[in-house]
Amino acid sequence: MSSNVIAVTQTPGQGHRTIGEAIDRAHDGAVIVVGPGRYTENLVLTKPVTITAEDGPGTVWIVAATGVTVSLQADSAALSGVTVVAADADSPAVLVMSGQLSVTECVVEASSWTSVFVRDRGTLLMRSSEVRNGAGAGVVVTSPEGGVLDNCKLADLGTSAVVVAEQGTLLVRSSTVGPAAANGICLNGQGRLTVEDTVVTGSGKPAIAVEQQAALTATRLGVRDTAAIGFYLATSEQVMLEDCAVDGAGAEGVFVAEGCAPALRGCRVRGTRGRGLHFAGRASGSVSGCEVSDVDGIGIGVTERSLPEFAQVSVSGCTSSGVRIDDGSDPFFRRLQVRGCDGAAIEVDGGARGRLENIEIDGGAGVGLSVSGAARPSVSGLNTRDLADAGVRVVGAALSLSDSQLLRSGAEGVHAGAGADLSMTRCRVQESKGAGCTFAEGASGSVLDSEFSGGSADGILLETGESVSVKGCTVRDNHGSGVRQLRPSKAIEVLELISGGNLANDAYGTAASAGATPPAAPAGAGPRRPAPGTDPLEELQGLVGLAGVKSEVTSLVNLNKMAKRRIDAGLSAPPMARHLVFAGAPGTGKTTIARLYGQILAQLGVLREGHLVEVARADMVAQIIGGTAIKTTEVFNTALGGVLFIDEAYALSSGGGGTGPDFGREAIDTLVKLMEDHRDDVVVIAAGYSKEMNEFLSANPGMESRFSRTIEFANYTADELVTIVRAQCSKHDYRLTESASAALLKYFEEIPKDGTFGNGRTARRVFERMTDRQASRLAAAATADTADLTLLTEDDLLSMR
């Protein structure tokens, strides 16, 4: 045997009888090969040696009756294939105070407060090993040199499996942790832990607890079947969870508290109780690309003035609300999906605010969006489908709802109850079982540029005597009145209404009636023209920016004027581009220009009515063979005499929506024929992004000839966006300070122009948020005079950043 290899055996005459004796005789770097057996001794590793089991793991036991079984007092040493046991109730089995101890394919057991303790300047490199301790913790690290647990198993722990405290650091990879009577992983003090590809199971307390000033970076860390919280995050330092999962927890999946601001990316929470994700105690942070499902309670809860941000998050199968926001919280949700929850899909209460954009709610036993308790959220891009209850319900609270679509609600599309202040802009409510929109007694607000169609009752029902403004709306094909006002009130105004195909006459203003339902409208009654007294040409020229668009539209108007004069003079009409393509990004005014263009053509006598019917792919494409042609013809016929505006028209040629590309092309083919058959009685405007609209035009051989003119809608400049904000201020009795104007200009110059940027919509949202911030600022002030109430300052903008 080599002089650098020392044998230890319990067979007389064939080597050293104890491992300690071999260490005393060994040179630096020696390998001590230990024969099978149980060695009762306390090892102090004073030299850089390797102790290995001759016959492999499970054959050599090193047991200490009292004290530490193995401690390191050298720069380095290694254990391989041995079982280390401490019988002392006060001592760990392995102690590393300095140097680096490598532990490979070993088992470490203790009956004290911890099995392994790494302190001072010690480092532990443990690979493919197992740690057990029925009385205490598995591995405790307080050393900043910490070390690594790689492919290890920590099981049957009396307290916590892994503890990183004080200034300890540790990396855990590809390991299994638990069951443990306390935490699977516990971080406190200024501990730092990185975890990868690890599973924690069967914890009696929060599986992962991060407190004080500890920091955690976890990738593919899974928590399963814990009796308590999955992740408890209450630290002031950084927490990053990426592709992590909680599957089965007796309490919250992830609980964030004490002002913690974690980042969760691609995480999944399933089968928990209480709340899937819970942000409390002024918590913030970000959640992106995450899923919450099958929660016995609330999917996502945001409470106690918390301010987290959520993007591309889905919630499904909760026994209570999908999302609940309360207690003064102000979160931001973008691209949220909520499906099949037993309570309200989204509930905002308790003075909460919140900004929600591009929200999808599909199915469920409750209300889509419930707002109450003096809450004041702002919601845009809300889409609800097939709910058992109302799409939106507001009671004793304020809601700003814009650019939304509510389809097949089980009750009213929108219900504004007592004390509600509802602002509803550019929304579409279709096929509601109740009224499209109800303002109950004590409610107030406004409904602008919105459409209510195909409902089982009235399009808009006004039961209140409070201030309500209905302007620029379309109500059609409802089973009751288009608009029905139950009692006269000077505070209620209905302007520029387009109404047609409803089964009962409209009743508002001087025609308001609190009695029986008015008689049905005569068969074939068409939509009404816009209210007189407005000049759409003047309104067009008064719009902010859009110089190129105004020039193009003016040219078209002049061409139509001359065509009518030529026809009146008995001459042939010049060739004209009746049908148009509006190309550009969202929020650049395409719908507004289409509405004004239809009104102008009606004034000229080119169109009979000039009303606008706005549709998208879902309004034209059916899910059964032959249904698309019928559906497309129906929406086309509602636009006869006016303008058919097809938003995101390129979706017809690109397929999607679960119906396949052939159904979209069937809609295009049907549309081309109808445009030819009714070429003198309708204007079709197809709108969408410039590149996609080029593909749309090439989808059918006759498409380019029908749409021979494309009008490009350029993005608003930063100056124009500021002008839009100023216009909103003027409209609502606010004014900007000079510093606020300068800050707005800089804000719009620097704001990311990504896919969520809404041009004019962004400007309006900024104004709304500034007024919200001003209200919060003034509410905290001791006094506020009238001038203060109208003034928006730079602080109201900066607080948004």
Tab-separated table of C-alpha atoms in Angstrom, residues 13 15 58 68 154 159 343 408 486 726 769:
chain	number	residue	atom	x	y	z
A	13	GLY	CA	-2.662	-6.727	12.961
A	15	GLY	CA	-3.728	-1.457	10.228
A	58	GLY	CA	-23.193	2.480	4.661
A	68	VAL	CA	-18.987	16.794	18.341
A	154	LEU	CA	-32.478	16.406	4.334
A	159	THR	CA	-37.202	21.657	13.540
A	343	GLY	CA	-66.913	34.343	-6.246
A	408	ARG	CA	-73.086	37.345	-22.405
A	486	LEU	CA	-87.746	55.946	-15.284
A	726	ARG	CA	-54.414	69.859	-21.243
A	769	ARG	CA	-53.845	59.009	-12.512
